[in-house]
Amino acid sequence: MKKTLALLLACAVSSACAAFQVSSQGKSVSEIIVPEEPSEELLFAARELQKWIGRISGAEPAVFHAPTKQNNHKIFLGKEFYAPEDDFRFIGESDGWVVRRNGKKLFLSGPKDGGVINAVFLLFDRNTDLIFPRPVMDGEALFTPDPDLTFRETDFRGRPSWNYREFGLVHAHFDPPTSLWARRNYSNSRGMFYHKYHIRSTLDLFFSGVLTYELGRFLPNEKYFAEHPGYYAWQEGKRKKYEHYGPQLCYTDREGREALVREMLAALERDLTPEIRKIHFGFGDTWSLCNCPECRKPIPLADGSQLTPDDDAFRSTQYFLYLNAVVEAMLKKYPHLEAETLGYLYAAVPPRVKPHPKLTVIYCPYPKNDKIPIDGKGNEKWNVRSRDWAKSGARVGIYEYWGDASDFPRPVADAAAENLRIWNKLGIHHFLSTETYPDVRRTPPEQDKLAGAWDVSAMEYWVLSRLMLDSSRNPSELRNEYLKRVYGPAASPMREYYEAIHKAWHADRRISMYNDNAVECAELYIRRPGMEKTLREKLAAAEKLAGRDTVKQLVRNHRERFEFLMRSAARSKPAIFEIPLAADAGKTAMDFDAPVWNSASRIENFKITGTRGKNAAVQTSVFFLHDRRNLYVRFRCAEPDMKHLDLQKAPYPGRLPPGDRVELFLKTADAKTYHHFAGSPSGAKYEAEGYNHRWTVAWDYATRRNKDSWEAVMRIPLDKLGLRITVNNKCRILPVRHRVDGQNAETSSHAGAGPHMPAAFPEMLLKE
Amino acid sequence: MKKIFFLAFLLPGTLLNAADFNAEVLPAAKYRVVLTAPAPPEWQIRFTDADGNIPLGGILNSRGERYRGTEKNTYVREFYTPHFAKKATLRTKDKVENVRFEAVGDSKYLNLNPEFRLGSDNYSGYARTTQSVIRKGADGNYLEVSDSRYGMTLTDPVPVTPGRTYRVSLRREGPGVPKKNIGVYIRFLDKTGNVLDNQRNYWKQSFTFYSNWKNDFPASKQFTAPPSAAFLECLLLDGKFAAFYLTEEKKRGEAR
Ligand SMILES: [Zn+2]
């Protein structure tokens, strides 16, 4: 009697009685209730709630379609049981959640059933130490067993910072374990699929369904081109058939648009299922647009002004006018659908017309430096465009690349968090996707970068999952949370390990991008700062301290990947050739004797091309400098027979000099093609884009003749070739010499790489 | 006049004016409900366990349009009772008559409605279809699963026993050589309906009926239920199915 009274008193004065017990001494004291016709989302929520309560407490609560008469704790899932007006208004159109307790009843609800999935995992997040460290792991999760599992935080609501959150898989588009991990970590969208089975795989049922079409494919050439050439692009005096990488549709031909709408509606009639909520309209990967008179006409704008074809936003505006009409026609028949397109190529420029309100434009701010946010030095362009998109009135989505190059533990979440907040502040919060490596193990280790990424970067993925849900969170606090939950007693050495890499990565001012090479990163951020030994010891200590076998295995996987990276870095001599910065080179570098050339980096020993390393007959030295805007390349060509140079024909203007010459091939990271520069001893110049000699750019070239050599210096305007040193300071560059000696001609180059083979041009780094 | 609900159990013609009707049933067994109605009704069958509760999976919702019988104004749906089922309750808000609720007799086929004999507008056994239709053919009905992007049909889950072996076979409808092979993907589910294994190698769990095979070619494939398997369901893709069969392989010594 006394005891009861004491308990009652304790209840009155503390929050203990607010606790919601789900199991007692390993026996269930709760049940889960779902509606009579639960959606796939609610089914998943119920099964996961049941499963993880069961795993933590040792007793699975049963799931019912109606509450039983038992006097136990009841957890109700879904808006059928609880739909508080105020909370639902707050949540709006998102998959937000509300969790409320009323005595022995606990309600997990949201206007969208996906919100209940979020509520389930938030309930665990706030009341237990349950964590899903990576997609493929023995037992799937880590937690501290608790036979008296009790939820104490049972009164909260929230809405996500981003309505749609997606870990978009790259390299393998279908990987159920990674998608399941993503859903358990609050992602609600699943990217695009390429095989029919994937669509109906059980996982797809609780992700929002997207159907993807390419606009041009709605009007098959076979069906329409002969009779309706006007639907297609007018270029160089004629209409051209549609190609993904070639001519697009005419965006101003009304009849063509109407035909496309008819085909689009027929396709939807055929393909649509109730799960599909969104239609993605893609376009060809090309700038090859229609040049018919109508498509070159200024576009009248709402404010009475005219948008002229030379305006940056002209093509984008034309495209969105076209797409808006297509979307409107779709919504007339299917008002429940949403539409989506990419803000990419010409459509990356915010248009001067408001995109359709049901249209999401997915803007891809890349490539950029992942070490700093978009308002950081060098990334400014992406910030400006973000602002412009926000102002455009479009519903904007963001396509990110954080998961790329995660086979080295790049701490990308710091800049990511800042970017997310910048975008949120601009009013961008509809959709966020990041490229992600699926947790798929491959052998040998050289090919294991996917699971290899999860070996070392699982923490960063987890942190990103939290940031997408709530962009106000602090990445370092999240990292600490992950380390504590996953590694337990081994958290300290793991934290020290990650912090050391974090520090080295940020201390180095080199930019880091989606295409970073993990081995190169290991060299730059671990070996060169002299951290290899210390980090190895940290991981060894962590394995020793780790309690559970699963955790030991996680650390072992990490160690194996670490050793692979160290081994590979030690083996691969830093292949990258560095070109020093001489900020004032512009003043003197065209002068052969200027002292600035003393600081240049140099290449010798040209090899005959196509011979696997046979030395050239005569010596060539090449010197490199840059001043951020220009690349300076100086050739010194030894020549035992200077006189033969005088016998050579003068080159035909605009054509490659047929006799002796020096050449430079150059390909910037994102360019689809490469550029070719050449000059003769007599001073004749040649430039081309690939083999296209009609292409031209202003560049400088000077030569001089010595007793037994001739020299040339080139000034190549990098900015005009599309190289933004602030964005990517790597570039593929190949110097070549062609020498004609009587009947014999010899082409030699750096390392013997062949001309016109851009993949073989050696990568060089323009040093800051 | 006040709306009256007419229900019966096993006794055609018996009229009952109650919204619900309860009857004892066997668990994991094949049953059918048959009724007539002037307009396509919606109805529920609610399965309760020994304690009178309705565990997850204990409600079967039916829209009459999908379960027309061969005779006018009749509706029929075959189904498996859940493993916990002790009682079944039929509930509807619509006007129905001549309700019959009966066990389906022995059949060598484990799956429901293998030859689509219940009617060309009857999706018993194939509740989850997208871009698939049952049509009248020259020799009975057949299921046509469109080869469009989302065309597919999932069979209702069939109870299985771990360690036992099951055989999938089918007959294709129509002569000639179709454009695509028929694909059947097999999934084993646990008691709560979760797919077992991670589906990464889904393509290994499949049976292909090649388009150049004759429509009556006796092709089939066996699958053994893994530990903790409780159900088997099949995803049917790309083609016309005159029949789809699921049988259990008898162990040596067992009667056929
Ligand atoms: Zn045009």
PDB file of N, CA and C in Angstrom, chain A residues 97-150:
ATOM      1  N   TRP A  97       5.689  14.969 -39.569  1.00  0.00           N
ATOM      2  CA  TRP A  97       5.219  13.940 -38.634  1.00  0.00           C
ATOM      3  C   TRP A  97       4.705  14.606 -37.366  1.00  0.00           C
ATOM      4  N   VAL A  98       3.833  13.893 -36.704  1.00  0.00           N
ATOM      5  CA  VAL A  98       3.414  14.336 -35.378  1.00  0.00           C
ATOM      6  C   VAL A  98       3.303  13.098 -34.495  1.00  0.00           C
ATOM      7  N   VAL A  99       3.907  13.204 -33.299  1.00  0.00           N
ATOM      8  CA  VAL A  99       3.875  12.113 -32.330  1.00  0.00           C
ATOM      9  C   VAL A  99       3.257  12.675 -31.060  1.00  0.00           C
ATOM     10  N   ARG A 100       2.160  12.087 -30.598  1.00  0.00           N
ATOM     11  CA  ARG A 100       1.480  12.579 -29.389  1.00  0.00           C
ATOM     12  C   ARG A 100       1.019  11.408 -28.541  1.00  0.00           C
ATOM     13  N   ARG A 101       1.109  11.618 -27.228  1.00  0.00           N
ATOM     14  CA  ARG A 101       0.669  10.573 -26.323  1.00  0.00           C
ATOM     15  C   ARG A 101      -0.568  11.041 -25.586  1.00  0.00           C
ATOM     16  N   ASN A 102      -1.490  10.124 -25.420  1.00  0.00           N
ATOM     17  CA  ASN A 102      -2.669  10.420 -24.615  1.00  0.00           C
ATOM     18  C   ASN A 102      -2.871   9.228 -23.701  1.00  0.00           C
ATOM     19  N   GLY A 103      -2.327   9.321 -22.503  1.00  0.00           N
ATOM     20  CA  GLY A 103      -2.422   8.209 -21.554  1.00  0.00           C
ATOM     21  C   GLY A 103      -1.738   6.975 -22.096  1.00  0.00           C
ATOM     22  N   LYS A 104      -2.516   5.931 -22.291  1.00  0.00           N
ATOM     23  CA  LYS A 104      -1.933   4.670 -22.752  1.00  0.00           C
ATOM     24  C   LYS A 104      -1.949   4.554 -24.271  1.00  0.00           C
ATOM     25  N   LYS A 105      -2.308   5.647 -24.920  1.00  0.00           N
ATOM     26  CA  LYS A 105      -2.314   5.638 -26.373  1.00  0.00           C
ATOM     27  C   LYS A 105      -1.208   6.541 -26.909  1.00  0.00           C
ATOM     28  N   LEU A 106      -0.510   6.031 -27.914  1.00  0.00           N
ATOM     29  CA  LEU A 106       0.519   6.836 -28.568  1.00  0.00           C
ATOM     30  C   LEU A 106       0.161   6.907 -30.059  1.00  0.00           C
ATOM     31  N   PHE A 107       0.136   8.129 -30.581  1.00  0.00           N
ATOM     32  CA  PHE A 107      -0.246   8.318 -31.980  1.00  0.00           C
ATOM     33  C   PHE A 107       0.953   8.761 -32.803  1.00  0.00           C
ATOM     34  N   LEU A 108       1.197   8.070 -33.897  1.00  0.00           N
ATOM     35  CA  LEU A 108       2.221   8.479 -34.863  1.00  0.00           C
ATOM     36  C   LEU A 108       1.470   8.799 -36.151  1.00  0.00           C
ATOM     37  N   SER A 109       1.537  10.059 -36.562  1.00  0.00           N
ATOM     38  CA  SER A 109       0.683  10.439 -37.678  1.00  0.00           C
ATOM     39  C   SER A 109       1.340  11.486 -38.564  1.00  0.00           C
ATOM     40  N   GLY A 110       0.669  11.788 -39.649  1.00  0.00           N
ATOM     41  CA  GLY A 110       1.116  12.818 -40.579  1.00  0.00           C
ATOM     42  C   GLY A 110       0.139  12.854 -41.733  1.00  0.00           C
ATOM     43  N   PRO A 111       0.007  13.997 -42.388  1.00  0.00           N
ATOM     44  CA  PRO A 111      -0.925  14.060 -43.523  1.00  0.00           C
ATOM     45  C   PRO A 111      -0.533  13.095 -44.640  1.00  0.00           C
ATOM     46  N   LYS A 112       0.747  12.821 -44.770  1.00  0.00           N
ATOM     47  CA  LYS A 112       1.183  11.797 -45.725  1.00  0.00           C
ATOM     48  C   LYS A 112       1.647  10.595 -44.916  1.00  0.00           C
ATOM     49  N   ASP A 113       1.339   9.403 -45.384  1.00  0.00           N
ATOM     50  CA  ASP A 113       1.713   8.213 -44.624  1.00  0.00           C
ATOM     51  C   ASP A 113       3.227   8.040 -44.519  1.00  0.00           C
ATOM     52  N   GLY A 114       3.960   8.601 -45.492  1.00  0.00           N
ATOM     53  CA  GLY A 114       5.416   8.555 -45.398  1.00  0.00           C
ATOM     54  C   GLY A 114       5.909   9.251 -44.128  1.00  0.00           C
ATOM     55  N   GLY A 115       5.153  10.248 -43.669  1.00  0.00           N
ATOM     56  CA  GLY A 115       5.512  10.947 -42.432  1.00  0.00           C
ATOM     57  C   GLY A 115       5.504  10.016 -41.230  1.00  0.00           C
ATOM     58  N   VAL A 116       4.663   8.976 -41.295  1.00  0.00           N
ATOM     59  CA  VAL A 116       4.602   8.022 -40.181  1.00  0.00           C
ATOM     60  C   VAL A 116       5.887   7.182 -40.142  1.00  0.00           C
ATOM     61  N   ILE A 117       6.437   6.891 -41.318  1.00  0.00           N
ATOM     62  CA  ILE A 117       7.734   6.184 -41.343  1.00  0.00           C
ATOM     63  C   ILE A 117       8.778   7.055 -40.644  1.00  0.00           C
ATOM     64  N   ASN A 118       8.778   8.343 -40.990  1.00  0.00           N
ATOM     65  CA  ASN A 118       9.722   9.251 -40.331  1.00  0.00           C
ATOM     66  C   ASN A 118       9.494   9.254 -38.820  1.00  0.00           C
ATOM     67  N   ALA A 119       8.207   9.281 -38.426  1.00  0.00           N
ATOM     68  CA  ALA A 119       7.887   9.320 -36.998  1.00  0.00           C
ATOM     69  C   ALA A 119       8.425   8.083 -36.284  1.00  0.00           C
ATOM     70  N   VAL A 120       8.312   6.923 -36.933  1.00  0.00           N
ATOM     71  CA  VAL A 120       8.797   5.682 -36.316  1.00  0.00           C
ATOM     72  C   VAL A 120      10.294   5.787 -36.035  1.00  0.00           C
ATOM     73  N   PHE A 121      11.057   6.224 -37.052  1.00  0.00           N
ATOM     74  CA  PHE A 121      12.506   6.250 -36.852  1.00  0.00           C
ATOM     75  C   PHE A 121      12.939   7.392 -35.948  1.00  0.00           C
ATOM     76  N   LEU A 122      12.182   8.484 -35.948  1.00  0.00           N
ATOM     77  CA  LEU A 122      12.488   9.560 -35.002  1.00  0.00           C
ATOM     78  C   LEU A 122      12.217   9.115 -33.567  1.00  0.00           C
ATOM     79  N   LEU A 123      11.175   8.320 -33.402  1.00  0.00           N
ATOM     80  CA  LEU A 123      10.855   7.796 -32.076  1.00  0.00           C
ATOM     81  C   LEU A 123      12.027   6.971 -31.547  1.00  0.00           C
ATOM     82  N   PHE A 124      12.583   6.122 -32.412  1.00  0.00           N
ATOM     83  CA  PHE A 124      13.754   5.343 -32.004  1.00  0.00           C
ATOM     84  C   PHE A 124      14.964   6.255 -31.780  1.00  0.00           C
ATOM     85  N   ASP A 125      15.139   7.204 -32.689  1.00  0.00           N
ATOM     86  CA  ASP A 125      16.280   8.113 -32.615  1.00  0.00           C
ATOM     87  C   ASP A 125      16.304   8.868 -31.292  1.00  0.00           C
ATOM     88  N   ARG A 126      15.124   9.303 -30.842  1.00  0.00           N
ATOM     89  CA  ARG A 126      15.053  10.131 -29.642  1.00  0.00           C
ATOM     90  C   ARG A 126      15.004   9.312 -28.365  1.00  0.00           C
ATOM     91  N   ASN A 127      14.601   8.038 -28.463  1.00  0.00           N
ATOM     92  CA  ASN A 127      14.381   7.258 -27.244  1.00  0.00           C
ATOM     93  C   ASN A 127      15.314   6.070 -27.072  1.00  0.00           C
ATOM     94  N   THR A 128      16.092   5.770 -28.105  1.00  0.00           N
ATOM     95  CA  THR A 128      17.016   4.637 -28.006  1.00  0.00           C
ATOM     96  C   THR A 128      18.310   5.039 -28.710  1.00  0.00           C
ATOM     97  N   ASP A 129      19.277   4.114 -28.701  1.00  0.00           N
ATOM     98  CA  ASP A 129      20.504   4.399 -29.455  1.00  0.00           C
ATOM     99  C   ASP A 129      20.565   3.561 -30.733  1.00  0.00           C
ATOM    100  N   LEU A 130      19.402   3.140 -31.226  1.00  0.00           N
ATOM    101  CA  LEU A 130      19.327   2.371 -32.474  1.00  0.00           C
ATOM    102  C   LEU A 130      19.964   3.159 -33.620  1.00  0.00           C
ATOM    103  N   ILE A 131      20.823   2.490 -34.357  1.00  0.00           N
ATOM    104  CA  ILE A 131      21.444   3.144 -35.519  1.00  0.00           C
ATOM    105  C   ILE A 131      21.683   2.116 -36.619  1.00  0.00           C
ATOM    106  N   PHE A 132      21.549   2.580 -37.863  1.00  0.00           N
ATOM    107  CA  PHE A 132      21.824   1.737 -39.022  1.00  0.00           C
ATOM    108  C   PHE A 132      23.147   2.226 -39.619  1.00  0.00           C
ATOM    109  N   PRO A 133      24.258   1.585 -39.228  1.00  0.00           N
ATOM    110  CA  PRO A 133      25.575   2.144 -39.598  1.00  0.00           C
ATOM    111  C   PRO A 133      25.846   2.142 -41.094  1.00  0.00           C
ATOM    112  N   ARG A 134      25.432   1.111 -41.811  1.00  0.00           N
ATOM    113  CA  ARG A 134      25.661   1.042 -43.256  1.00  0.00           C
ATOM    114  C   ARG A 134      24.680   0.026 -43.834  1.00  0.00           C
ATOM    115  N   PRO A 135      24.450   0.061 -45.151  1.00  0.00           N
ATOM    116  CA  PRO A 135      23.422  -0.816 -45.717  1.00  0.00           C
ATOM    117  C   PRO A 135      23.676  -2.310 -45.518  1.00  0.00           C
ATOM    118  N   VAL A 136      24.920  -2.737 -45.751  1.00  0.00           N
ATOM    119  CA  VAL A 136      25.175  -4.166 -45.637  1.00  0.00           C
ATOM    120  C   VAL A 136      25.994  -4.428 -44.382  1.00  0.00           C
ATOM    121  N   MET A 137      25.341  -5.029 -43.409  1.00  0.00           N
ATOM    122  CA  MET A 137      26.008  -5.265 -42.133  1.00  0.00           C
ATOM    123  C   MET A 137      25.255  -6.370 -41.426  1.00  0.00           C
ATOM    124  N   ASP A 138      25.989  -7.220 -40.765  1.00  0.00           N
ATOM    125  CA  ASP A 138      25.368  -8.317 -40.058  1.00  0.00           C
ATOM    126  C   ASP A 138      24.363  -7.769 -39.041  1.00  0.00           C
ATOM    127  N   GLY A 139      23.122  -8.158 -39.157  1.00  0.00           N
ATOM    128  CA  GLY A 139      22.110  -7.708 -38.205  1.00  0.00           C
ATOM    129  C   GLY A 139      21.497  -6.365 -38.527  1.00  0.00           C
ATOM    130  N   GLU A 140      21.987  -5.691 -39.518  1.00  0.00           N
ATOM    131  CA  GLU A 140      21.442  -4.430 -40.046  1.00  0.00           C
ATOM    132  C   GLU A 140      21.569  -3.215 -39.136  1.00  0.00           C
ATOM    133  N   ALA A 141      21.475  -3.417 -37.821  1.00  0.00           N
ATOM    134  CA  ALA A 141      21.466  -2.262 -36.921  1.00  0.00           C
ATOM    135  C   ALA A 141      22.273  -2.536 -35.671  1.00  0.00           C
ATOM    136  N   LEU A 142      22.618  -1.469 -34.959  1.00  0.00           N
ATOM    137  CA  LEU A 142      23.252  -1.581 -33.657  1.00  0.00           C
ATOM    138  C   LEU A 142      22.343  -0.898 -32.632  1.00  0.00           C
ATOM    139  N   PHE A 143      22.306  -1.458 -31.416  1.00  0.00           N
ATOM    140  CA  PHE A 143      21.486  -0.879 -30.355  1.00  0.00           C
ATOM    141  C   PHE A 143      21.882  -1.521 -29.039  1.00  0.00           C
ATOM    142  N   THR A 144      21.500  -0.897 -27.950  1.00  0.00           N
ATOM    143  CA  THR A 144      21.704  -1.498 -26.641  1.00  0.00           C
ATOM    144  C   THR A 144      20.424  -2.225 -26.260  1.00  0.00           C
ATOM    145  N   PRO A 145      20.491  -3.521 -26.009  1.00  0.00           N
ATOM    146  CA  PRO A 145      19.271  -4.252 -25.648  1.00  0.00           C
ATOM    147  C   PRO A 145      18.632  -3.668 -24.382  1.00  0.00           C
ATOM    148  N   ASP A 146      17.323  -3.660 -24.350  1.00  0.00           N
ATOM    149  CA  ASP A 146      16.606  -3.102 -23.202  1.00  0.00           C
ATOM    150  C   ASP A 146      15.278  -3.835 -23.036  1.00  0.00           C
ATOM    151  N   PRO A 147      15.253  -4.827 -22.124  1.00  0.00           N
ATOM    152  CA  PRO A 147      14.023  -5.605 -21.949  1.00  0.00           C
ATOM    153  C   PRO A 147      12.866  -4.774 -21.399  1.00  0.00           C
ATOM    154  N   ASP A 148      13.184  -3.592 -20.862  1.00  0.00           N
ATOM    155  CA  ASP A 148      12.120  -2.715 -20.350  1.00  0.00           C
ATOM    156  C   ASP A 148      11.999  -1.473 -21.214  1.00  0.00           C
ATOM    157  N   LEU A 149      12.017  -1.690 -22.515  1.00  0.00           N
ATOM    158  CA  LEU A 149      12.039  -0.558 -23.450  1.00  0.00           C
ATOM    159  C   LEU A 149      10.883   0.410 -23.195  1.00  0.00           C
ATOM    160  N   THR A 150      11.260   1.657 -23.064  1.00  0.00           N
ATOM    161  CA  THR A 150      10.296   2.700 -22.707  1.00  0.00           C
ATOM    162  C   THR A 150      10.561   3.931 -23.550  1.00  0.00           C
TER     163      THR A 150
END
